[in-house]
Amino acid sequence: MFETKKKMNNIKLYVRRVFIMDNCEDLIPEWLNFIKGVVDSEDLPLNISREMLQQNKILRVIRKNIVKKAIELFNDIAENKEDFKKFYESFGKNLKYGVHEDSTNRKKIAELLRYYSSKSGEEFTSFKDYVTRMKENQKEIYFISGESKQAVENSPFIEGLKKRGLEVLYMTEPIDEYMVQQLKEYDDKKLVNVTKEVKLDLTDEEKQLFEEQQKENEELLKVIQEILGDKVEKVILSNRLVQSPCVLITGEFGWSANMERIMKAQALRDNSMGNYMVSKKTLEVNPTHSIIAALRKKVEADKNDKTVKDLVWLVFETAMLSSGFSLADPTNFAGRIYRMVKLGLSIDDDDEDDDDDDLPPLEDDDDDDD
């Protein structure tokens, strides 16, 4: 909308060496708008109008051949790693746009896509290379979407996958979120966003341990669900977290946290869409983490302990941030953190002004919670 003078393509159309037009939109798809060239046809009539061009079968054949030739050219460039890296840095977004828009050539264009991954280090990797490195019983291609490479490689979502030796692709551009809505699978292997619900194959030993943890933490999960109310759809135990106490995941068919962030940044977004696309969040809790173990003991001792409520909210809001969501009320969260700092510094709230009355209480506060 804001690029009104942007040219749709850079292909000039000639008929028997007579110039016809330089902005024929049907000559080349929009995702190839970076290609410059000349098309000279012997088969089109010299006096052809723009309306006739839109209905001309010859033009459709020309378009098909241009796309075919372009993909062949890209594959030739891909044979040289350094050349393709320069090309991909400049036009990678166009290729992803092509996967989204061009259903006919989607599989061919997908072969050209490159991503960083949890095993590729500083080098790009392709879907083809990923598949060759897949574990024997692995049936899905795992990826994580986020704002930057640094953000996703330190994400709590991939802790368990990395521990199991499973590779995760890093998708860090906004267009990736749109692209994977169309590219559902590659080589008959489903693409799975690890910020959503993920089912990992567990050994019999792991299944038995998980069932025991489920029984052990049943009461804690109920208490957390009651405290958070409609902020989360459900609270479950996690089998993929290693170092983090908990994460927030979304449903398979709703927006991911990253997509939610992208949509909120749209200048002319339709607010009504958010009502049904924003997914209900599920809190995944790590039963082996010391924070969760300490919370469980507090709940067993006294589930009405107001300290439990304060700590649950603090852990939940921290998990929202680490999972890529934004807080609806950051001031409230900041208030909790400042109270924690005061506790750490042994500052008595009685010495403070009465302005702090609206801040959420912590364990040494006699007031009721907000």
Short mmCIF file of C-alpha atoms in Angstrom, two decimals:
data_model
loop_
_atom_site.label_atom_id
_atom_site.label_comp_id
_atom_site.label_asym_id
_atom_site.label_seq_id
_atom_site.Cartn_x
_atom_site.Cartn_y
_atom_site.Cartn_z
CA MET A 1 0.00 0.00 0.00
CA PHE A 2 2.77 2.42 0.92
CA GLU A 3 4.81 1.53 -2.19
CA THR A 4 2.40 2.83 -4.81
CA LYS A 5 5.08 3.43 -7.45
CA LYS A 6 6.69 0.03 -7.13
CA LYS A 7 6.99 -1.76 -10.49
CA MET A 8 5.46 -5.22 -10.59
CA ASN A 9 8.20 -6.51 -12.92
CA ASN A 10 11.17 -5.48 -15.03
CA ILE A 11 10.43 -7.43 -18.18
CA LYS A 12 9.93 -5.53 -21.46
CA LEU A 13 7.60 -7.09 -24.04
CA TYR A 14 8.40 -6.84 -27.74
CA VAL A 15 6.53 -8.34 -30.70
CA ARG A 16 8.76 -8.92 -33.75
CA ARG A 17 11.26 -6.41 -32.27
CA VAL A 18 8.61 -3.73 -31.86
CA PHE A 19 8.28 -2.49 -28.26
CA ILE A 20 4.79 -3.11 -26.83
CA MET A 21 4.98 -2.44 -23.07
CA ASP A 22 7.27 -2.61 -20.05
CA ASN A 23 4.74 -3.37 -17.30
CA CYS A 24 2.85 -6.45 -18.46
CA GLU A 25 1.78 -7.96 -15.12
CA ASP A 26 0.83 -11.32 -16.65
CA LEU A 27 4.28 -11.90 -18.12
CA ILE A 28 6.03 -12.90 -14.89
CA PRO A 29 4.81 -13.66 -11.33
CA GLU A 30 5.36 -11.06 -8.64
CA TRP A 31 7.85 -13.21 -6.71
CA LEU A 32 10.23 -12.94 -9.69
CA ASN A 33 10.01 -9.14 -9.91
CA PHE A 34 13.78 -8.82 -9.39
CA ILE A 35 14.51 -10.39 -12.78
CA LYS A 36 15.25 -7.97 -15.62
CA GLY A 37 15.03 -8.89 -19.28
CA VAL A 38 13.35 -8.68 -22.67
CA VAL A 39 10.75 -10.99 -24.19
CA ASP A 40 10.46 -10.83 -28.00
CA SER A 41 7.59 -12.89 -29.41
CA GLU A 42 6.91 -13.81 -33.02
CA ASP A 43 3.47 -15.21 -32.22
CA LEU A 44 1.65 -12.25 -30.68
CA PRO A 45 -0.14 -9.72 -32.95
CA LEU A 46 1.46 -6.26 -33.20
CA ASN A 47 -1.74 -4.40 -32.39
CA ILE A 48 -2.51 -6.39 -29.22
CA SER A 49 -4.19 -4.47 -26.40
CA ARG A 50 -3.72 -4.91 -22.65
CA GLU A 51 -7.19 -6.56 -22.40
CA MET A 52 -6.36 -9.05 -25.16
CA LEU A 53 -3.03 -9.84 -23.53
CA GLN A 54 -4.76 -10.96 -20.34
CA GLN A 55 -6.73 -13.58 -22.26
CA ASN A 56 -3.93 -14.68 -24.59
CA LYS A 57 -2.85 -18.32 -24.32
CA ILE A 58 0.57 -17.56 -25.81
CA LEU A 59 1.30 -15.18 -22.95
CA ARG A 60 0.55 -17.93 -20.44
CA VAL A 61 3.01 -20.23 -22.21
CA ILE A 62 5.67 -17.46 -22.16
CA ARG A 63 5.07 -16.92 -18.44
CA LYS A 64 5.40 -20.64 -17.71
CA ASN A 65 8.68 -20.84 -19.66
CA ILE A 66 10.13 -17.76 -17.90
CA VAL A 67 9.41 -19.29 -14.47
CA LYS A 68 10.86 -22.65 -15.56
CA LYS A 69 14.01 -20.98 -16.94
CA ALA A 70 14.41 -18.85 -13.79
CA ILE A 71 14.24 -21.90 -11.48
CA GLU A 72 16.80 -23.71 -13.66
CA LEU A 73 19.06 -20.66 -13.41
CA PHE A 74 18.70 -20.58 -9.60
CA ASN A 75 19.63 -24.28 -9.43
CA ASP A 76 22.75 -23.56 -11.51
CA ILE A 77 23.73 -20.79 -9.06
CA ALA A 78 23.09 -23.18 -6.14
CA GLU A 79 25.89 -25.45 -7.36
CA ASN A 80 28.39 -22.79 -6.20
CA LYS A 81 27.96 -22.34 -2.42
CA GLU A 82 29.47 -18.85 -2.19
CA ASP A 83 27.56 -17.47 -5.19
CA PHE A 84 24.29 -18.90 -3.93
CA LYS A 85 24.85 -17.45 -0.45
CA LYS A 86 25.14 -13.94 -1.97
CA PHE A 87 22.09 -14.59 -4.16
CA TYR A 88 20.06 -15.95 -1.22
CA GLU A 89 20.91 -13.02 1.05
CA SER A 90 19.54 -10.66 -1.63
CA PHE A 91 16.56 -12.63 -2.95
CA GLY A 92 15.74 -15.29 -0.33
CA LYS A 93 12.52 -13.47 0.60
CA ASN A 94 11.40 -13.66 -3.05
CA LEU A 95 11.89 -17.42 -3.07
CA LYS A 96 9.84 -17.76 0.12
CA TYR A 97 7.16 -15.57 -1.42
CA GLY A 98 7.25 -17.91 -4.42
CA VAL A 99 6.61 -20.93 -2.17
CA HIS A 100 3.60 -19.07 -0.74
CA GLU A 101 2.16 -17.91 -4.07
CA ASP A 102 3.19 -20.46 -6.73
CA SER A 103 1.44 -23.75 -5.99
CA THR A 104 2.62 -25.28 -9.31
CA ASN A 105 6.34 -24.84 -8.58
CA ARG A 106 6.18 -24.96 -4.77
CA LYS A 107 8.24 -28.15 -4.40
CA LYS A 108 10.92 -26.96 -6.81
CA ILE A 109 11.30 -23.60 -5.07
CA ALA A 110 11.37 -25.28 -1.64
CA GLU A 111 14.54 -27.09 -2.75
CA LEU A 112 16.24 -23.68 -2.96
CA LEU A 113 15.36 -22.52 0.57
CA ARG A 114 18.17 -22.29 3.13
CA TYR A 115 18.05 -21.91 6.93
CA TYR A 116 20.33 -21.95 9.93
CA SER A 117 19.71 -24.90 12.22
CA SER A 118 20.70 -26.29 15.61
CA LYS A 119 23.34 -28.45 13.86
CA SER A 120 24.48 -26.24 10.99
CA GLY A 121 26.44 -23.68 13.04
CA GLU A 122 27.16 -20.59 10.95
CA GLU A 123 26.31 -22.32 7.67
CA PHE A 124 22.95 -22.44 5.90
CA THR A 125 21.29 -25.82 5.42
CA SER A 126 18.59 -26.97 2.99
CA PHE A 127 15.56 -29.20 3.59
CA LYS A 128 17.34 -31.90 1.57
CA ASP A 129 20.40 -31.81 3.85
CA TYR A 130 18.16 -31.80 6.92
CA VAL A 131 16.40 -34.98 5.76
CA THR A 132 19.74 -36.78 5.24
CA ARG A 133 20.66 -36.01 8.88
CA MET A 134 17.32 -37.09 10.37
CA LYS A 135 17.33 -39.79 13.05
CA GLU A 136 16.16 -43.25 12.04
CA ASN A 137 12.62 -43.08 13.50
CA GLN A 138 12.12 -39.33 12.96
CA LYS A 139 9.04 -38.65 10.84
CA GLU A 140 8.79 -34.86 11.07
CA ILE A 141 10.88 -31.79 10.23
CA TYR A 142 11.11 -29.53 13.28
CA PHE A 143 11.42 -25.76 13.02
CA ILE A 144 11.14 -22.79 15.34
CA SER A 145 10.02 -19.32 14.29
CA GLY A 146 11.20 -16.19 16.06
CA GLU A 147 12.55 -12.68 15.83
CA SER A 148 16.25 -13.50 15.44
CA LYS A 149 18.72 -16.40 15.31
CA GLN A 150 19.98 -15.54 18.79
CA ALA A 151 16.45 -15.56 20.22
CA VAL A 152 15.49 -18.95 18.76
CA GLU A 153 18.74 -20.83 19.43
CA ASN A 154 18.41 -20.03 23.16
CA SER A 155 14.68 -20.74 23.25
CA PRO A 156 13.30 -23.12 25.90
CA PHE A 157 11.17 -24.81 23.21
CA ILE A 158 14.15 -26.63 21.66
CA GLU A 159 15.90 -27.80 24.87
CA GLY A 160 14.44 -31.32 24.84
CA LEU A 161 14.79 -31.73 21.08
CA LYS A 162 18.48 -30.82 21.18
CA LYS A 163 19.02 -33.19 24.10
CA ARG A 164 17.50 -36.00 22.03
CA GLY A 165 19.79 -35.12 19.10
CA LEU A 166 16.94 -33.82 16.92
CA GLU A 167 17.77 -30.98 14.54
CA VAL A 168 15.64 -27.80 14.55
CA LEU A 169 15.52 -25.27 11.69
CA TYR A 170 15.60 -21.58 12.63
CA MET A 171 13.02 -19.48 10.74
CA THR A 172 13.63 -15.84 11.63
CA GLU A 173 11.93 -13.79 8.90
CA PRO A 174 8.26 -12.68 9.06
CA ILE A 175 7.59 -14.19 5.62
CA ASP A 176 8.53 -17.65 6.96
CA GLU A 177 5.34 -17.67 9.04
CA TYR A 178 3.23 -17.15 5.92
CA MET A 179 5.28 -19.59 3.84
CA VAL A 180 4.88 -22.57 6.20
CA GLN A 181 1.11 -22.11 6.04
CA GLN A 182 1.38 -23.28 2.41
CA LEU A 183 4.43 -25.57 2.62
CA LYS A 184 2.94 -28.17 4.95
CA GLU A 185 5.50 -30.90 4.21
CA TYR A 186 8.72 -31.73 2.40
CA ASP A 187 9.54 -35.17 1.03
CA ASP A 188 6.41 -36.58 2.76
CA LYS A 189 7.67 -35.30 6.10
CA LYS A 190 5.42 -32.88 7.96
CA LEU A 191 6.83 -29.51 9.04
CA VAL A 192 6.22 -29.01 12.77
CA ASN A 193 6.51 -25.72 14.64
CA VAL A 194 8.01 -26.55 18.05
CA THR A 195 6.40 -23.46 19.67
CA LYS A 196 3.11 -25.33 19.27
CA GLU A 197 2.00 -28.75 20.46
CA VAL A 198 4.69 -31.37 19.79
CA LYS A 199 4.44 -35.12 20.41
CA LEU A 200 7.84 -36.70 21.05
CA ASP A 201 8.43 -40.44 20.88
CA LEU A 202 9.18 -41.66 24.39
CA THR A 203 10.83 -44.92 25.41
CA ASP A 204 8.92 -47.29 27.73
CA GLU A 205 11.13 -46.12 30.60
CA GLU A 206 10.40 -42.45 29.84
CA LYS A 207 6.66 -43.17 29.56
CA GLN A 208 6.63 -44.86 32.97
CA LEU A 209 8.59 -41.98 34.58
CA PHE A 210 6.24 -39.46 32.96
CA GLU A 211 3.16 -41.24 34.36
CA GLU A 212 4.69 -41.17 37.84
CA GLN A 213 5.45 -37.44 37.50
CA GLN A 214 1.87 -36.90 36.32
CA LYS A 215 0.45 -38.40 39.52
CA GLU A 216 2.99 -36.60 41.70
CA ASN A 217 2.15 -33.17 40.22
CA GLU A 218 -1.60 -33.59 39.74
CA GLU A 219 -2.52 -31.29 42.64
CA LEU A 220 0.04 -28.62 41.61
CA LEU A 221 -1.33 -28.51 38.04
CA LYS A 222 -4.88 -28.05 39.40
CA VAL A 223 -3.79 -25.20 41.68
CA ILE A 224 -1.89 -23.43 38.87
CA GLN A 225 -4.95 -23.75 36.59
CA GLU A 226 -7.21 -22.25 39.29
CA ILE A 227 -4.83 -19.33 39.90
CA LEU A 228 -4.35 -18.45 36.21
CA GLY A 229 -8.03 -18.98 35.31
CA ASP A 230 -8.83 -18.04 31.70
CA LYS A 231 -5.26 -16.89 30.98
CA VAL A 232 -4.49 -20.47 29.92
CA GLU A 233 -6.64 -23.19 28.41
CA LYS A 234 -4.88 -25.94 30.35
CA VAL A 235 -1.78 -26.67 32.42
CA ILE A 236 0.14 -29.85 31.54
CA LEU A 237 3.44 -31.54 32.33
CA SER A 238 6.19 -31.17 29.74
CA ASN A 239 8.51 -33.87 28.41
CA ARG A 240 10.61 -31.50 26.30
CA LEU A 241 11.89 -28.96 28.83
CA VAL A 242 15.33 -29.42 30.35
CA GLN A 243 16.56 -26.16 31.92
CA SER A 244 13.43 -23.97 31.95
CA PRO A 245 10.65 -24.29 34.56
CA CYS A 246 7.83 -23.76 32.03
CA VAL A 247 6.82 -22.47 28.59
CA LEU A 248 3.61 -21.29 26.92
CA ILE A 249 2.60 -23.12 23.77
CA THR A 250 -0.24 -22.50 21.32
CA GLY A 251 -2.61 -24.86 19.52
CA GLU A 252 -1.62 -26.47 16.23
CA PHE A 253 -3.99 -24.39 14.09
CA GLY A 254 -3.79 -20.97 15.75
CA TRP A 255 -1.14 -18.28 15.49
CA SER A 256 2.25 -18.95 17.03
CA ALA A 257 3.72 -16.36 19.42
CA ASN A 258 5.87 -15.02 16.57
CA MET A 259 2.89 -14.73 14.19
CA GLU A 260 0.95 -12.92 16.90
CA ARG A 261 3.83 -10.43 17.22
CA ILE A 262 3.94 -9.94 13.42
CA MET A 263 0.18 -9.38 13.15
CA LYS A 264 0.18 -6.85 16.01
CA ALA A 265 2.81 -4.86 14.10
CA GLN A 266 0.63 -4.56 10.96
CA ALA A 267 -0.33 -0.93 10.32
CA LEU A 268 -3.73 -1.78 8.81
CA ARG A 269 -4.50 -5.04 10.58
CA ASP A 270 -8.04 -6.33 10.97
CA ASN A 271 -8.65 -6.59 14.72
CA SER A 272 -11.57 -8.98 14.24
CA MET A 273 -9.21 -11.63 12.81
CA GLY A 274 -7.26 -11.74 16.06
CA ASN A 275 -10.35 -12.84 17.97
CA TYR A 276 -10.43 -16.27 16.35
CA MET A 277 -6.80 -16.71 15.20
CA VAL A 278 -5.15 -15.98 18.57
CA SER A 279 -4.79 -19.43 20.02
CA LYS A 280 -5.62 -20.39 23.59
CA LYS A 281 -2.35 -20.87 25.44
CA THR A 282 -1.25 -24.02 27.23
CA LEU A 283 1.25 -23.85 30.08
CA GLU A 284 3.80 -26.67 29.93
CA VAL A 285 5.47 -27.28 33.29
CA ASN A 286 8.87 -28.96 33.77
CA PRO A 287 8.43 -31.45 36.68
CA THR A 288 12.20 -31.84 37.21
CA HIS A 289 12.93 -28.12 37.68
CA SER A 290 13.81 -26.93 41.21
CA ILE A 291 11.28 -24.04 41.08
CA ILE A 292 8.42 -26.40 40.20
CA ALA A 293 9.57 -28.91 42.85
CA ALA A 294 9.59 -26.14 45.51
CA LEU A 295 6.13 -24.94 44.39
CA ARG A 296 4.83 -28.50 44.63
CA LYS A 297 6.06 -28.76 48.24
CA LYS A 298 4.39 -25.43 49.11
CA VAL A 299 1.10 -26.63 47.59
CA GLU A 300 1.31 -29.93 49.49
CA ALA A 301 1.92 -28.00 52.74
CA ASP A 302 -0.85 -25.42 52.16
CA LYS A 303 -2.44 -24.88 48.78
CA ASN A 304 -4.08 -21.64 49.98
CA ASP A 305 -0.68 -20.10 50.81
CA LYS A 306 -0.75 -16.66 49.15
CA THR A 307 2.96 -16.96 48.35
CA VAL A 308 2.06 -19.75 45.91
CA LYS A 309 -0.30 -17.43 44.02
CA ASP A 310 2.31 -14.67 43.76
CA LEU A 311 5.01 -17.04 42.58
CA VAL A 312 2.72 -18.74 40.04
CA TRP A 313 1.89 -15.37 38.46
CA LEU A 314 5.55 -14.38 38.41
CA VAL A 315 6.60 -17.66 36.78
CA PHE A 316 3.70 -17.46 34.29
CA GLU A 317 4.50 -13.90 33.16
CA THR A 318 8.21 -14.72 32.87
CA ALA A 319 7.28 -17.76 30.75
CA MET A 320 5.18 -15.50 28.51
CA LEU A 321 8.22 -13.34 27.79
CA SER A 322 10.61 -16.27 27.24
CA SER A 323 8.01 -17.92 24.94
CA GLY A 324 7.85 -14.83 22.70
CA PHE A 325 4.56 -13.28 23.86
CA SER A 326 4.06 -9.71 25.01
CA LEU A 327 2.57 -8.89 28.39
CA ALA A 328 -0.85 -7.24 28.52
CA ASP A 329 0.16 -5.37 31.68
CA PRO A 330 3.96 -4.94 31.90
CA THR A 331 3.62 -2.47 34.81
CA ASN A 332 2.04 -5.18 36.95
CA PHE A 333 4.90 -7.55 36.09
CA ALA A 334 7.50 -4.85 36.85
CA GLY A 335 5.81 -4.30 40.22
CA ARG A 336 6.24 -7.99 41.09
CA ILE A 337 9.91 -7.90 40.11
CA TYR A 338 10.58 -4.75 42.16
CA ARG A 339 8.94 -6.37 45.19
CA MET A 340 11.25 -9.38 44.71
CA VAL A 341 14.24 -7.02 44.56
CA LYS A 342 13.09 -5.39 47.81
CA LEU A 343 12.87 -8.81 49.46
CA GLY A 344 16.36 -9.64 48.23
CA LEU A 345 17.68 -6.38 49.66
CA SER A 346 15.70 -6.82 52.92
CA ILE A 347 13.83 -3.54 52.40
CA ASP A 348 10.75 -3.24 54.58
CA ASP A 349 7.67 -2.03 52.69
CA ASP A 350 6.66 0.04 55.72
CA ASP A 351 9.51 2.42 54.86
CA GLU A 352 8.03 3.08 51.42
CA ASP A 353 5.33 5.54 50.42
CA ASP A 354 1.70 4.46 50.25
CA ASP A 355 1.91 4.68 46.44
CA ASP A 356 2.85 1.00 46.37
CA ASP A 357 -0.59 -0.15 47.54
CA ASP A 358 -1.69 -1.09 44.04
CA LEU A 359 1.35 -3.27 43.35
CA PRO A 360 0.87 -7.04 43.48
CA PRO A 361 1.84 -8.42 46.92
CA LEU A 362 4.53 -10.95 47.71
CA GLU A 363 4.99 -13.28 50.69
CA ASP A 364 5.82 -10.61 53.31
CA ASP A 365 2.72 -8.55 52.45
CA ASP A 366 -0.44 -8.81 54.56
CA ASP A 367 -2.72 -7.38 51.86
CA ASP A 368 -4.92 -9.55 49.66
CA ASP A 369 -3.90 -10.18 46.03
CA ASP A 370 -5.14 -8.08 43.19
#
